Coordinates of C-alpha atoms in Angstrom, one line a residue:
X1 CA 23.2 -17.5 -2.1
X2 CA 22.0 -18.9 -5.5
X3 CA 19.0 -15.8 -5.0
X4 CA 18.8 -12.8 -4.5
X5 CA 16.5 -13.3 -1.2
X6 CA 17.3 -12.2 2.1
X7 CA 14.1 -13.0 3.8
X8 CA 11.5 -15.6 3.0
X9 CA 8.3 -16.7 4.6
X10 CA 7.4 -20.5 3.6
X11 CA 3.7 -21.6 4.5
X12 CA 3.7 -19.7 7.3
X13 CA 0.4 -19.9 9.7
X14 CA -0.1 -17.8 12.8
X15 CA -3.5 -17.8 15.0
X16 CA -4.7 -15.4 18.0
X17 CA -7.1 -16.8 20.1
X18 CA -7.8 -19.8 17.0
X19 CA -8.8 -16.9 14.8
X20 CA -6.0 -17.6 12.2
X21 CA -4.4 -14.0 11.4
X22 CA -1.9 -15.6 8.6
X23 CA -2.9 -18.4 6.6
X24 CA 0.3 -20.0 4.7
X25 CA 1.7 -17.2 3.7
X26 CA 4.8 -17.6 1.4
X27 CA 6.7 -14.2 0.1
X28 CA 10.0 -13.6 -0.9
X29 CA 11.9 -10.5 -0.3
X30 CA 15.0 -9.2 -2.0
X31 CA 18.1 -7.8 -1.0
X32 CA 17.9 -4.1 -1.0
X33 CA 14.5 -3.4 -2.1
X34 CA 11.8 -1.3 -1.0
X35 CA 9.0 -3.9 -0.5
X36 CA 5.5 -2.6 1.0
X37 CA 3.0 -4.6 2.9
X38 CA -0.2 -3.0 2.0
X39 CA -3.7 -3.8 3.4
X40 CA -6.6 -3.2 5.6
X41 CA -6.4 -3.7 9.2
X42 CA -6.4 -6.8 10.5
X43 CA -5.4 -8.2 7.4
X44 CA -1.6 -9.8 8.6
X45 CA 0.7 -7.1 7.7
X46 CA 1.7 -6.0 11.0
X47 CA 1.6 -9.8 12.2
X48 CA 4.3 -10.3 8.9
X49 CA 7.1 -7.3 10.3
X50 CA 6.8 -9.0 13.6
X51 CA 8.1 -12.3 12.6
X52 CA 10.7 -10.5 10.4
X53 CA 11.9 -8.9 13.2
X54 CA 11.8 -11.8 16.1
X55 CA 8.9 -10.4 18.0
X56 CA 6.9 -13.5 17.2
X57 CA 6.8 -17.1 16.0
X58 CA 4.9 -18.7 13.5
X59 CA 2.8 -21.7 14.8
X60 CA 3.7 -23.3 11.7
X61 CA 6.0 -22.5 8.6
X62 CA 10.0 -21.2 8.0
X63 CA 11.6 -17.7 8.3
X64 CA 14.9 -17.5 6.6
X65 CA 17.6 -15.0 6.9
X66 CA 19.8 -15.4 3.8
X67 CA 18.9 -19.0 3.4
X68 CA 19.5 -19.9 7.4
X69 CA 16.5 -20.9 9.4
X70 CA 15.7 -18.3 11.9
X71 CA 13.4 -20.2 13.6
X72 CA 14.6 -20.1 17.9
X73 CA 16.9 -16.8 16.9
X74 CA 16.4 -13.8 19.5
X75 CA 15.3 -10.6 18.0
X76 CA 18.3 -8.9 19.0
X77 CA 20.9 -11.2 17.3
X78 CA 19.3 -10.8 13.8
X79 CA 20.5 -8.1 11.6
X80 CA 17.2 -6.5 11.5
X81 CA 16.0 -3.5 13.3
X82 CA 12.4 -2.2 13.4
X83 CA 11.1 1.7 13.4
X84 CA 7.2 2.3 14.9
X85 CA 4.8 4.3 14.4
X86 CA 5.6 5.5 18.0
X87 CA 9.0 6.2 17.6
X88 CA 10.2 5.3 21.1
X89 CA 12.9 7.6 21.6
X90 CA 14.3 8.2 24.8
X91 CA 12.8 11.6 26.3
X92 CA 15.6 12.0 29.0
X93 CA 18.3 11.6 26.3
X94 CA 19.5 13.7 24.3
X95 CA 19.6 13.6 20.2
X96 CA 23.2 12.3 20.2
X97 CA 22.7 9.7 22.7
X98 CA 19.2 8.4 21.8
X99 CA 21.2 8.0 18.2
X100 CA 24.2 6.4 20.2
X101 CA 22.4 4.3 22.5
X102 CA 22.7 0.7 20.0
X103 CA 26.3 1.6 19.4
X104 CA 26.9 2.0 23.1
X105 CA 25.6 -1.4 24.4
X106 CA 28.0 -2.8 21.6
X107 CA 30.6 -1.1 23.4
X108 CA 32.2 0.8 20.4
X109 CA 35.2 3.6 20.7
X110 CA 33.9 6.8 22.0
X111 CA 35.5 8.5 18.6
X112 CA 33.6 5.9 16.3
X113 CA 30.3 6.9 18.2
X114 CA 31.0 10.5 17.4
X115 CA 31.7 9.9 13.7
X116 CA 29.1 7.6 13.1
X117 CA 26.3 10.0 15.1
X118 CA 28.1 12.9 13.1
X119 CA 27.8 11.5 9.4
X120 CA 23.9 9.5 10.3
X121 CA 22.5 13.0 11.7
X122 CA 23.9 14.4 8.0
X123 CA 21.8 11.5 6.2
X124 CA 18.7 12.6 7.9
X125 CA 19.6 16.4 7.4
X126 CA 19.5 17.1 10.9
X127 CA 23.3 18.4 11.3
X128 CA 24.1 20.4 14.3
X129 CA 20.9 18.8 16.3
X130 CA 23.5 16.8 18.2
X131 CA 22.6 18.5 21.9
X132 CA 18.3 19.1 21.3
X133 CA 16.2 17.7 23.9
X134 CA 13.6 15.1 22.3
X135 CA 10.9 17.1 23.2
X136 CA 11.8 20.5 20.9
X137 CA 11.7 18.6 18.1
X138 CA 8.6 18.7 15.7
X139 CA 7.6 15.4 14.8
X140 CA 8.7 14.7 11.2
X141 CA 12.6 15.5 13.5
X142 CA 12.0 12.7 15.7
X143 CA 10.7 10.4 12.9
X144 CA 14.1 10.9 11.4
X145 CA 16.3 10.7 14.9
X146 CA 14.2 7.4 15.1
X147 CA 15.5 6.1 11.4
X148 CA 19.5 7.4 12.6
X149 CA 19.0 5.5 15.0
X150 CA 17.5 2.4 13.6
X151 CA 20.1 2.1 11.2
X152 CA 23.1 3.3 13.7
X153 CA 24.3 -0.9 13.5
X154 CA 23.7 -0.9 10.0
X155 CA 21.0 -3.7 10.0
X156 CA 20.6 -5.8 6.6
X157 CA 16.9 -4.6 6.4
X158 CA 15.0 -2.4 7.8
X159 CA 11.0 -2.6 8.7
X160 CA 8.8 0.1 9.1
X161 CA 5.3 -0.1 11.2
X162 CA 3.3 2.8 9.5
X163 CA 6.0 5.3 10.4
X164 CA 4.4 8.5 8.8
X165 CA 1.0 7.7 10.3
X166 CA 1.2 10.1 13.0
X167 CA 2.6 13.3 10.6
X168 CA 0.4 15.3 8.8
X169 CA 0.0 15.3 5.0
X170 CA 2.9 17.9 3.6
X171 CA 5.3 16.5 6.1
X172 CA 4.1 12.6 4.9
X173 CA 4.5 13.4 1.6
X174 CA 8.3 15.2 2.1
X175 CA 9.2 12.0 4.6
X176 CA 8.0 9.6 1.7
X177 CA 10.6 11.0 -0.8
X178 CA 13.1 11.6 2.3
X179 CA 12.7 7.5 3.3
X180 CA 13.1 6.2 -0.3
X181 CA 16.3 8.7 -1.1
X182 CA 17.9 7.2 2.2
X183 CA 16.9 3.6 1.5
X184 CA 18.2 4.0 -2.4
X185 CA 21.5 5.8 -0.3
X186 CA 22.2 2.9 2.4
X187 CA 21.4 0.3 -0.2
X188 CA 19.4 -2.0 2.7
X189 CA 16.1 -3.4 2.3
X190 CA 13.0 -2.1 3.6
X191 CA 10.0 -3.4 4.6
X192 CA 7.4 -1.1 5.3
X193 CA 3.8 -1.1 6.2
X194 CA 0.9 0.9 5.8
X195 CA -3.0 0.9 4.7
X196 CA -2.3 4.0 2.4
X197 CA -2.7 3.0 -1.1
X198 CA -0.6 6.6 -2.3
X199 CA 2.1 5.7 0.1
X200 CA 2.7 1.9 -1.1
X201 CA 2.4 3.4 -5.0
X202 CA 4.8 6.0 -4.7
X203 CA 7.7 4.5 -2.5
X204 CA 7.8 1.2 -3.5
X205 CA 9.4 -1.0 -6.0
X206 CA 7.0 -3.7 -5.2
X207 CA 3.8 -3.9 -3.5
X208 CA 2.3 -6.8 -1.0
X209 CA -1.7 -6.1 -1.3
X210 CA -2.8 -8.3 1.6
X211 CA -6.0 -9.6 3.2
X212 CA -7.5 -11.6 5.8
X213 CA -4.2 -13.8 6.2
X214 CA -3.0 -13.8 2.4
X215 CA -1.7 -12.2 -0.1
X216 CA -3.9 -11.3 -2.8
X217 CA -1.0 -10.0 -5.5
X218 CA 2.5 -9.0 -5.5
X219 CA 4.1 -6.6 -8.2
X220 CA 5.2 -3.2 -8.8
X221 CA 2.9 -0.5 -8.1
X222 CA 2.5 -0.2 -12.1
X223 CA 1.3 -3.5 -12.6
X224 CA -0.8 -3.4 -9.1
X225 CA -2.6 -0.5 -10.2
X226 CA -3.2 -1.6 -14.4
X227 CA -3.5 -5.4 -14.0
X228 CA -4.9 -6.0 -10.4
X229 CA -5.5 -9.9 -9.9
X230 CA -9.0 -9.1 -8.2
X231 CA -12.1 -7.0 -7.0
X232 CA -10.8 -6.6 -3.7
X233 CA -6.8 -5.6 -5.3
X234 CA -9.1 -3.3 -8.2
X235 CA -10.9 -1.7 -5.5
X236 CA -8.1 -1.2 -2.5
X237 CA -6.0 0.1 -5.2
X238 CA -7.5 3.8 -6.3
X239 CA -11.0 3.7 -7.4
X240 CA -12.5 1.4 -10.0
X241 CA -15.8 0.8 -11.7
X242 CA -16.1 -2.8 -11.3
X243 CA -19.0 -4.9 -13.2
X244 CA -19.8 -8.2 -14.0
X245 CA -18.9 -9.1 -17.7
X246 CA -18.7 -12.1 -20.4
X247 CA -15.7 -13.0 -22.4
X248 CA -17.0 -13.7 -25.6
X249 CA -14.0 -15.0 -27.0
X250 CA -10.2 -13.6 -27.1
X251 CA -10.1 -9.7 -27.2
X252 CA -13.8 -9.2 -27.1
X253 CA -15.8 -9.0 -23.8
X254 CA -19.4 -8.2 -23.3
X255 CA -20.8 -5.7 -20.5
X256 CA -23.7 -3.2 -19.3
X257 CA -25.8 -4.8 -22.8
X258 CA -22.5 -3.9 -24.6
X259 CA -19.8 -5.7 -26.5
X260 CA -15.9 -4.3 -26.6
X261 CA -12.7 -4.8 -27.8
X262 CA -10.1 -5.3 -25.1
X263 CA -6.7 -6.6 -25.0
X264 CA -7.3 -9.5 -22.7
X265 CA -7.0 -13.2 -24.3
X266 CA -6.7 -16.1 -22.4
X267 CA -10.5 -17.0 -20.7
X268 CA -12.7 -19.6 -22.0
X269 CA -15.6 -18.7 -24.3
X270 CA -18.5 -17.3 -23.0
X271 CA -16.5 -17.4 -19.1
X272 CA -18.0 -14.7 -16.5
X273 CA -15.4 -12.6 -15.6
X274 CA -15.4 -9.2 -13.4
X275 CA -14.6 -6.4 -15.8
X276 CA -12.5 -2.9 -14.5
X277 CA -12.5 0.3 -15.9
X278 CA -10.6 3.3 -13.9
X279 CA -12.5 6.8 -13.6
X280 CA -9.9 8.7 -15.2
X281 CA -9.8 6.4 -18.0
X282 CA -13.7 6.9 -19.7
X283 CA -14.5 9.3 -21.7
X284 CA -17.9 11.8 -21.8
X285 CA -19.3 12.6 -25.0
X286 CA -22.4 13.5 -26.6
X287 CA -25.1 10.9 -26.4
X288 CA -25.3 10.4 -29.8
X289 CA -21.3 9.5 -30.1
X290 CA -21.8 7.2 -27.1
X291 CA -20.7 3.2 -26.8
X292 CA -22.9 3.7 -23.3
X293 CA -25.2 6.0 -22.6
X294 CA -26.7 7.4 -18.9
X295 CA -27.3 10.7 -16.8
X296 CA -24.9 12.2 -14.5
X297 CA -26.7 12.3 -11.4
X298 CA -23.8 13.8 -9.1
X299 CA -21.2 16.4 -9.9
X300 CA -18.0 17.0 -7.2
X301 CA -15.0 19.4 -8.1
X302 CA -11.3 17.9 -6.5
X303 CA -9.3 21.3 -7.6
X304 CA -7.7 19.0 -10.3
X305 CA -10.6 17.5 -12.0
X306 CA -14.2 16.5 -11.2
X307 CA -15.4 13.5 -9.9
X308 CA -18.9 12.6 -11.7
X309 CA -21.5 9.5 -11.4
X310 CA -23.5 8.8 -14.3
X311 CA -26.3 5.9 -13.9
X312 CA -26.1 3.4 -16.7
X313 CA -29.4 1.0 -16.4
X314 CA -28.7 0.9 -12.7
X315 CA -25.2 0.8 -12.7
X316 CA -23.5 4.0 -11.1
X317 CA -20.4 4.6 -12.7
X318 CA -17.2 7.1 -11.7
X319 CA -15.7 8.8 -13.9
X320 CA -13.2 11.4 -13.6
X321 CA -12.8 14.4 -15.8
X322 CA -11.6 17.6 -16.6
X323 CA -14.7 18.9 -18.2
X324 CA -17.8 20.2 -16.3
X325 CA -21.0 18.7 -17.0
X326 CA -24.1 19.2 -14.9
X327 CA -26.6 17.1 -12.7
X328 CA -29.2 15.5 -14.7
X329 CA -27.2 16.0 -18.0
X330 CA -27.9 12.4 -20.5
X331 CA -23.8 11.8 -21.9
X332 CA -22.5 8.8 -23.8
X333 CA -19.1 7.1 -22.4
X334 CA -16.9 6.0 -24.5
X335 CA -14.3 3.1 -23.2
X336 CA -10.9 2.2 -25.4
X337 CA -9.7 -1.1 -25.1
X338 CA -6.5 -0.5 -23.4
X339 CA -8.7 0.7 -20.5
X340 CA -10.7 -2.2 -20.4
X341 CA -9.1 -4.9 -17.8
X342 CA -10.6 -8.5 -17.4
X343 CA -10.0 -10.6 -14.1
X344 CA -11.4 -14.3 -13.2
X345 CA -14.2 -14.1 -10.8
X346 CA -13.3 -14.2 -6.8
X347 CA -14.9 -14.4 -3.6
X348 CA -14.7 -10.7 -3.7
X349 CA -16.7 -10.2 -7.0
X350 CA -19.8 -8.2 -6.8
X351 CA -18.6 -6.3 -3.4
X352 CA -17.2 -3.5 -4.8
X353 CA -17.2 -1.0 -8.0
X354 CA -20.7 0.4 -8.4
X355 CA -21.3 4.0 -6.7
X356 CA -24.9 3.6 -5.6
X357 CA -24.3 1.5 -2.6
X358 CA -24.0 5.0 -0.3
X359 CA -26.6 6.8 -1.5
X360 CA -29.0 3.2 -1.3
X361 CA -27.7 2.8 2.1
X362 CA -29.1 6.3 3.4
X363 CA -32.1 5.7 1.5
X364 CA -32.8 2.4 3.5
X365 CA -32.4 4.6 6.5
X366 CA -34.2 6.8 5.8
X367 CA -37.5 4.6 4.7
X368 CA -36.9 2.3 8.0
X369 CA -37.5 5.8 10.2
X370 CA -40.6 7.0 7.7
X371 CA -41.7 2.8 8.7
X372 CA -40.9 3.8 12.5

């Protein structure tokens, strides 16, 4: 193979009830990486694993396996093997046999089973668990029985429907490292799937960020989360003050009355563009010393820093800080270039980054029940 591709979707469309839920999606996965699909629901990522795996055809479009066509190929003759969110083990089996069940339909030696079941259970550091009943076992056990399992036949690549969904947060966080040790281990690819932004930064070597049907960007989680290709990527990705801007010329961009130096070159003069700036990447100082200037009119404390809005002519911005400042205090911002990030206009401009739209919203409530 001239790539290094095992899987590729080319124009592929798929449509429920003539609501189209991918709309030619192309993507190229590589052998033995750890590639998320990350999005909101009903945005096609699920719809994507199920191809992969054979569960589902594409009305139009071409799957490829390592360059052969796998359109008409039966989910259970493709090297692929798929792990849920419901991990659909066998309750009335034990550990060793829901682990041996794949090997035992393919009819392998008794004393291969054993060694195999033996040396997967050690992977997933469940050793000696060979005889437990399903049901004593706490659920980040069964999510790994389910992976020993799933990778029993040593599949090419691996795909994973929100698998840590149903765990709580310590255990999510431990099975995140866990999955990406064993995937680095068994040098197979993964697919996996999820809506948690966290999740798809810290496990992944690339990132899908997908929505209504298509891809919006693919790259690694560094470039997702400093260069995102839109509002909607900017946005989905951590939180962003997003506003509408005007490149001036190369390097210099003009927003909130304000121009700045950025290190974005490329736009034609005097082109609207959407303009993001992280919370953790502004600065408060004193009003005098400030490129921007506005009042802080909420204050929230996250253990690690504090989460502050500060109104600017309308515009409510987030910032992000380690230093306390107080309700009603005026501060100037101060923005470096290097935190400054230009993207062309979307669909999705204007629909996301200012931090008034909650508090608005509950106002309009509450003067349509004063009207009532």
């Amino acid at each position: 193979m001239a790539n290094n591709n095992i899987v590729e979707l080319k124009d592929v469309f798929v449509s429920f009830d003539g609501e189209m839920v991918l709309d030619g999606l192309n993507l190229q996965i590589e052998d033995k990486e750890f590639i998320t699909l990350l999005g909101p629901s009903g945005c096609g990522k699920t719809t994507t694993l199920r191809l992969i795996a054979g569960f589902l055809d594409p009305d139009s479009g071409t799957i490829l396996f390592e360059g052969n066509d796998l359109n008409g190929v039966p989910a259970y003759k493709r090297q692929v093997n798929t792990i849920f969110q419901r991990y659909a083990l066998f309750p009335h089996l034990n550990v060793f046999e829901n682990i041996a069940f794949g090997m035992r339909i393919k009819k392998l030696p008794e004393n291969e089973i054993k060694e195999k079941v033996t040396d997967l259970l050690k992977l997933v550091n469940l050793s000696g668990f060979e005889k437990r009943r399903i049901s004593t076992l706490s659920g980040g056990q069964q999510q790994r029985i389910a992976i020993a399992r799933a990778i029993a036949n040593r599949p090419k690549v691996l795909l994973l429907d929100e698998p840590l969904a149903a765990l709580d947060l310590k255990l999510r966080k431990d099975m995140q490292k866990e999955l990406r040790n064993m995937q680095k281990q068994l040098g197979i690819t993964f697919v996996f799937v999820t809506h948690d932004q966290e999740e798809a930064l810290t496990m992944s070597d690339r990132v899908v960020v997908m929505d209504e049907g298509k891809i919006q960007q693919v790259g690694t989680p560094k470039d997702i989360y400093n260069e995102p290709k839109n509002a909607f990527v900017a946005d989905f990705i951590g939180e962003s003050n997003i506003l509408d801007g005007v490149m001036l010329k190369d390097y210099l961009v003009e927003f909130s009355g304000n121009k700045f130096n950025c290190l974005d070159k490329g736009f034609n003069d005097r082109e609207a563009v959407d303009v993001v700036v992280r919370p953790e990447d502004v600065d408060i100082v004193s009003l005098d010393n400030g490129m921007l200037k506005g009042t802080v009119i909420s204050v929230d404390f996250l253990g690690v820093h504090y989460e502050i809005i500060v109104d600017i002519g309308g515009f409510k911005w987030m910032i992000q800080t380690t230093d306390e400042h107080f309700v009603g205090d005026n501060v100037g911002l101060i923005i470096e270039p290097d935190a400054i990030h230009i993207m062309k206009k979307s669909k999705y401009s204007g629909l996301y980054g200012d931090y008034s739209s909650y508090s608005e919203e509950m106002d309009h409530i509450s003067e349509n029940i004063e009207e009532e």
